[in-house]
mmCIF file of C-alpha atoms in Angstrom:
data_model
loop_
_atom_site.group_PDB
_atom_site.id
_atom_site.type_symbol
_atom_site.label_atom_id
_atom_site.label_comp_id
_atom_site.label_asym_id
_atom_site.label_seq_id
_atom_site.Cartn_x
_atom_site.Cartn_y
_atom_site.Cartn_z
ATOM 1 C CA MET A 1 36.722 22.958 13.359
ATOM 2 C CA ASN A 2 33.652 24.809 14.908
ATOM 3 C CA HIS A 3 33.904 25.780 18.331
ATOM 4 C CA HIS A 4 29.867 25.788 19.036
ATOM 5 C CA ALA A 5 30.001 21.852 18.300
ATOM 6 C CA MET A 6 29.728 20.481 21.309
ATOM 7 C CA PRO A 7 26.474 18.930 21.403
ATOM 8 C CA GLN A 8 24.638 20.128 24.050
ATOM 9 C CA SER A 9 23.634 16.366 25.611
ATOM 10 C CA PHE A 10 27.429 16.138 25.592
ATOM 11 C CA ARG A 11 27.010 18.367 29.093
ATOM 12 C CA LYS A 12 24.187 16.709 30.373
ATOM 13 C CA ALA A 13 25.335 13.585 30.360
ATOM 14 C CA ALA A 14 28.369 15.560 31.998
ATOM 15 C CA LEU A 15 26.137 16.831 34.683
ATOM 16 C CA SER A 16 24.004 13.637 35.219
ATOM 17 C CA LEU A 17 27.766 11.806 35.536
ATOM 18 C CA LEU A 18 27.890 13.719 38.300
ATOM 19 C CA PHE A 19 25.060 13.836 40.341
ATOM 20 C CA SER A 20 25.709 9.905 39.863
ATOM 21 C CA PHE A 21 29.342 9.354 40.955
ATOM 22 C CA PRO A 22 31.855 10.810 42.945
ATOM 23 C CA LEU A 23 34.161 13.024 40.854
ATOM 24 C CA ALA A 24 37.723 13.714 42.093
ATOM 25 C CA LEU A 25 38.718 17.744 42.722
ATOM 26 C CA PRO A 26 41.772 18.708 40.969
ATOM 27 C CA LEU A 27 43.102 21.910 43.206
ATOM 28 C CA ALA A 28 41.803 25.989 42.355
ATOM 29 C CA LEU A 29 43.906 28.193 41.999
ATOM 30 C CA GLY A 30 43.916 29.401 45.134
ATOM 31 C CA ALA A 31 44.175 28.589 48.302
ATOM 32 C CA CYS A 32 41.657 27.555 51.466
ATOM 33 C CA SER A 33 41.465 29.136 54.893
ATOM 34 C CA PRO A 34 42.003 25.652 56.687
ATOM 35 C CA GLN A 35 39.060 25.068 59.438
ATOM 36 C CA GLY A 36 38.531 25.799 62.886
ATOM 37 C CA SER A 37 36.974 25.854 65.052
ATOM 38 C CA GLU A 38 36.992 29.794 65.875
ATOM 39 C CA ALA A 39 36.774 32.705 63.075
ATOM 40 C CA PRO A 40 39.796 34.635 62.723
ATOM 41 C CA ALA A 41 39.428 38.036 64.367
ATOM 42 C CA ASN A 42 39.482 39.228 60.892
ATOM 43 C CA PRO A 43 38.464 37.716 57.447
ATOM 44 C CA PRO A 44 41.289 36.932 55.402
ATOM 45 C CA LEU A 45 40.490 38.187 52.543
ATOM 46 C CA GLU A 46 39.949 42.186 54.678
ATOM 47 C CA GLY A 47 41.308 44.280 52.736
ATOM 48 C CA ALA A 48 41.783 42.157 49.234
ATOM 49 C CA ASP A 49 41.428 44.594 45.780
ATOM 50 C CA ILE A 50 39.403 41.281 44.425
ATOM 51 C CA GLY A 51 35.510 41.835 43.391
ATOM 52 C CA GLY A 52 33.679 45.882 41.656
ATOM 53 C CA SER A 53 30.941 46.476 39.481
ATOM 54 C CA PHE A 54 30.279 44.964 36.347
ATOM 55 C CA GLU A 55 27.437 45.330 33.986
ATOM 56 C CA LEU A 56 26.135 41.147 32.838
ATOM 57 C CA VAL A 57 23.022 39.755 32.076
ATOM 58 C CA ASP A 58 21.212 36.560 33.176
ATOM 59 C CA LYS A 59 18.812 33.907 32.052
ATOM 60 C CA HIS A 60 15.982 36.269 30.386
ATOM 61 C CA GLY A 61 19.387 38.721 28.929
ATOM 62 C CA GLU A 62 18.529 41.512 32.019
ATOM 63 C CA THR A 63 21.140 42.954 32.567
ATOM 64 C CA VAL A 64 22.188 42.313 36.517
ATOM 65 C CA ARG A 65 24.877 44.759 38.049
ATOM 66 C CA TRP A 66 27.102 44.153 40.854
ATOM 67 C CA SER A 67 25.035 46.915 43.357
ATOM 68 C CA ASP A 68 22.348 44.872 42.173
ATOM 69 C CA PHE A 69 23.264 43.196 45.405
ATOM 70 C CA ASP A 70 23.771 45.721 47.909
ATOM 71 C CA GLY A 71 22.434 44.467 51.559
ATOM 72 C CA SER A 72 23.235 40.725 50.570
ATOM 73 C CA TYR A 73 26.167 38.810 51.115
ATOM 74 C CA ARG A 74 27.710 36.745 48.498
ATOM 75 C CA VAL A 75 28.700 33.558 46.370
ATOM 76 C CA VAL A 76 31.009 34.612 42.979
ATOM 77 C CA TYR A 77 32.045 31.655 40.819
ATOM 78 C CA PHE A 78 33.057 32.151 37.823
ATOM 79 C CA GLY A 79 33.127 29.341 35.222
ATOM 80 C CA TYR A 80 31.195 27.472 32.270
ATOM 81 C CA THR A 81 28.785 25.699 31.265
ATOM 82 C CA TYR A 82 30.868 23.198 29.090
ATOM 83 C CA CYS A 83 33.202 22.380 31.494
ATOM 84 C CA PRO A 84 33.726 19.106 31.932
ATOM 85 C CA ASP A 85 34.483 18.557 35.820
ATOM 86 C CA VAL A 86 35.828 20.516 38.396
ATOM 87 C CA CYS A 87 33.155 23.778 36.830
ATOM 88 C CA PRO A 88 29.474 21.410 38.067
ATOM 89 C CA THR A 89 31.859 19.756 40.864
ATOM 90 C CA ASP A 90 32.959 22.872 42.325
ATOM 91 C CA VAL A 91 29.589 24.167 41.655
ATOM 92 C CA GLN A 92 27.599 20.801 43.024
ATOM 93 C CA ARG A 93 29.832 21.898 46.433
ATOM 94 C CA MET A 94 29.437 25.159 46.905
ATOM 95 C CA MET A 95 25.283 24.705 46.766
ATOM 96 C CA GLN A 96 24.684 20.987 49.235
ATOM 97 C CA GLY A 97 27.003 23.319 51.822
ATOM 98 C CA TYR A 98 24.443 27.237 51.182
ATOM 99 C CA ARG A 99 21.745 24.141 51.372
ATOM 100 C CA GLU A 100 23.065 22.800 54.906
ATOM 101 C CA PHE A 101 24.472 26.337 56.760
ATOM 102 C CA ALA A 102 20.339 27.431 55.611
ATOM 103 C CA LYS A 103 19.083 24.639 56.821
ATOM 104 C CA LEU A 104 20.627 25.569 60.837
ATOM 105 C CA GLN A 105 20.279 28.998 59.120
ATOM 106 C CA PRO A 106 17.191 29.470 57.274
ATOM 107 C CA GLU A 107 17.219 33.507 57.836
ATOM 108 C CA LEU A 108 20.960 34.061 57.345
ATOM 109 C CA ALA A 109 20.914 31.745 53.352
ATOM 110 C CA ASP A 110 18.433 33.864 52.457
ATOM 111 C CA GLN A 111 20.366 36.973 52.912
ATOM 112 C CA ILE A 112 23.225 34.555 50.589
ATOM 113 C CA ARG A 113 23.366 35.442 47.309
ATOM 114 C CA PRO A 114 25.060 32.636 45.068
ATOM 115 C CA ILE A 115 26.240 33.942 41.523
ATOM 116 C CA PHE A 116 28.035 31.254 38.629
ATOM 117 C CA ILE A 117 29.736 33.583 36.013
ATOM 118 C CA SER A 118 30.104 32.021 32.099
ATOM 119 C CA VAL A 119 33.726 32.789 30.849
ATOM 120 C CA ASP A 120 32.404 31.128 28.331
ATOM 121 C CA PRO A 121 30.836 33.747 26.730
ATOM 122 C CA GLU A 122 30.880 32.387 22.988
ATOM 123 C CA ARG A 123 29.345 29.183 23.836
ATOM 124 C CA ASP A 124 26.949 29.906 27.488
ATOM 125 C CA THR A 125 24.532 32.203 26.102
ATOM 126 C CA PRO A 126 22.118 33.613 28.815
ATOM 127 C CA GLN A 127 19.212 30.631 27.926
ATOM 128 C CA VAL A 128 22.203 27.587 28.601
ATOM 129 C CA VAL A 129 23.753 29.860 31.391
ATOM 130 C CA GLY A 130 20.083 30.277 33.153
ATOM 131 C CA GLU A 131 19.872 26.303 32.375
ATOM 132 C CA PHE A 132 22.715 25.501 34.267
ATOM 133 C CA ALA A 133 22.136 27.261 37.305
ATOM 134 C CA THR A 134 18.733 26.084 37.860
ATOM 135 C CA ALA A 135 20.486 22.223 37.371
ATOM 136 C CA PHE A 136 22.209 23.002 40.742
ATOM 137 C CA SER A 137 19.257 25.325 42.478
ATOM 138 C CA ASP A 138 16.863 27.292 41.824
ATOM 139 C CA ARG A 139 18.616 30.632 44.281
ATOM 140 C CA LEU A 140 21.710 30.622 41.766
ATOM 141 C CA ILE A 141 22.499 32.949 39.342
ATOM 142 C CA GLY A 142 23.460 32.961 36.156
ATOM 143 C CA LEU A 143 25.277 35.411 34.643
ATOM 144 C CA THR A 144 27.239 36.071 31.268
ATOM 145 C CA GLY A 145 27.336 38.558 28.771
ATOM 146 C CA THR A 146 29.273 39.844 25.885
ATOM 147 C CA PRO A 147 33.341 39.528 25.212
ATOM 148 C CA GLU A 148 33.915 42.705 26.529
ATOM 149 C CA GLN A 149 31.612 42.580 28.994
ATOM 150 C CA VAL A 150 33.025 39.307 31.100
ATOM 151 C CA LYS A 151 36.812 40.063 29.702
ATOM 152 C CA ALA A 152 36.198 43.355 32.005
ATOM 153 C CA ALA A 153 33.604 41.578 35.258
ATOM 154 C CA ALA A 154 36.471 38.817 35.718
ATOM 155 C CA ASP A 155 39.980 41.272 35.785
ATOM 156 C CA LYS A 156 38.311 42.835 39.074
ATOM 157 C CA PHE A 157 37.495 39.435 40.332
ATOM 158 C CA ARG A 158 41.647 38.568 39.194
ATOM 159 C CA VAL A 159 40.267 35.688 37.277
ATOM 160 C CA PHE A 160 42.236 34.524 35.561
ATOM 161 C CA TYR A 161 41.317 32.041 32.121
ATOM 162 C CA SER A 162 41.635 31.598 28.453
ATOM 163 C CA HIS A 163 41.125 28.911 25.482
ATOM 164 C CA GLY A 164 42.196 25.416 26.271
ATOM 165 C CA GLU A 165 42.498 22.588 24.724
ATOM 166 C CA GLU A 166 40.494 21.754 21.067
ATOM 167 C CA MET A 167 38.619 19.202 22.064
ATOM 168 C CA PRO A 168 38.045 16.131 19.506
ATOM 169 C CA GLY A 169 34.891 16.392 17.454
ATOM 170 C CA GLY A 170 34.283 19.468 18.081
ATOM 171 C CA GLY A 171 34.557 21.910 20.855
ATOM 172 C CA TYR A 172 36.607 23.263 23.321
ATOM 173 C CA LEU A 173 38.243 24.403 26.552
ATOM 174 C CA VAL A 174 38.577 27.216 28.910
ATOM 175 C CA ASN A 175 41.730 27.069 31.510
ATOM 176 C CA HIS A 176 40.274 29.560 33.858
ATOM 177 C CA SER A 177 41.013 29.683 38.425
ATOM 178 C CA ALA A 178 38.422 27.988 39.420
ATOM 179 C CA ILE A 179 37.638 29.766 43.911
ATOM 180 C CA ALA A 180 34.829 30.946 44.986
ATOM 181 C CA TYR A 181 34.860 33.806 46.312
ATOM 182 C CA LEU A 182 32.547 34.345 49.426
ATOM 183 C CA PHE A 183 31.366 39.069 49.904
ATOM 184 C CA ASP A 184 29.915 40.700 52.274
ATOM 185 C CA LYS A 185 26.943 42.240 52.471
ATOM 186 C CA ALA A 186 28.801 45.922 50.765
ATOM 187 C CA GLY A 187 30.619 43.781 48.236
ATOM 188 C CA LYS A 188 33.962 43.925 49.697
ATOM 189 C CA PRO A 189 35.756 40.332 49.589
ATOM 190 C CA LEU A 190 35.743 37.961 52.926
ATOM 191 C CA ALA A 191 36.634 34.352 52.168
ATOM 192 C CA THR A 192 36.615 31.504 50.020
ATOM 193 C CA LEU A 193 34.816 28.573 50.620
ATOM 194 C CA PRO A 194 37.139 25.464 50.609
ATOM 195 C CA THR A 195 35.198 23.434 47.610
ATOM 196 C CA ASP A 196 37.580 21.001 47.821
ATOM 197 C CA GLN A 197 37.226 20.130 51.687
ATOM 198 C CA GLY A 198 33.577 19.280 50.511
ATOM 199 C CA PRO A 199 30.075 20.634 51.175
ATOM 200 C CA GLU A 200 30.065 20.054 55.009
ATOM 201 C CA ALA A 201 33.687 22.330 54.597
ATOM 202 C CA VAL A 202 31.807 25.425 52.854
ATOM 203 C CA ALA A 203 28.988 25.225 55.225
ATOM 204 C CA ALA A 204 30.942 25.601 58.087
ATOM 205 C CA GLU A 205 32.637 28.680 56.428
ATOM 206 C CA LEU A 206 29.965 30.569 54.990
ATOM 207 C CA ALA A 207 28.628 29.857 59.353
ATOM 208 C CA LYS A 208 32.043 31.495 60.422
ATOM 209 C CA TRP A 209 31.143 35.003 58.518
ATOM 210 C CA VAL A 210 28.180 35.629 58.045
ATOM 211 C CA ASN A 211 25.891 36.652 60.526
#
């Protein structure tokens, strides 16, 4: 079976459906901090061994390193562009939440770098990842790399992924963790963003920690 056979039209159709109809979101593999009126004294992921140096490539094929984002908050989501539901739903809510936060705190929002990292380097070329990211926001940075580069990055961020079910007519699914992480300006983990609760909850969580 040709693993590259899932047509580009399928991915475009999935994105079109996403923006036309609400989709139910399965729970991500990880707990999100509950929403409250005040932020806890310490970030929920403070001290967690999540994140670290990587070398990947952007839509132009240029090398991008984790250190390139020093001095900026970072939102990081690992997924893949051929994902039929969870990834586009999560990313849509993540970026809608970012835009809601930006309406109230534009200067702070400008200090956040949203990043999408592919766990399907076999199909997700720099061009494909770039087109996927741009479909959600010009602010979203799409990254991919060699299988070895992607594996090294996923390990640093404690992200699980594996080759999944074969699809009729070609192509395949990828099983993976579905968590949006928020990091501080030094690249230290702060919290997860509750994409399963919708854009408003994402914006509220950003407001707790981005200051």
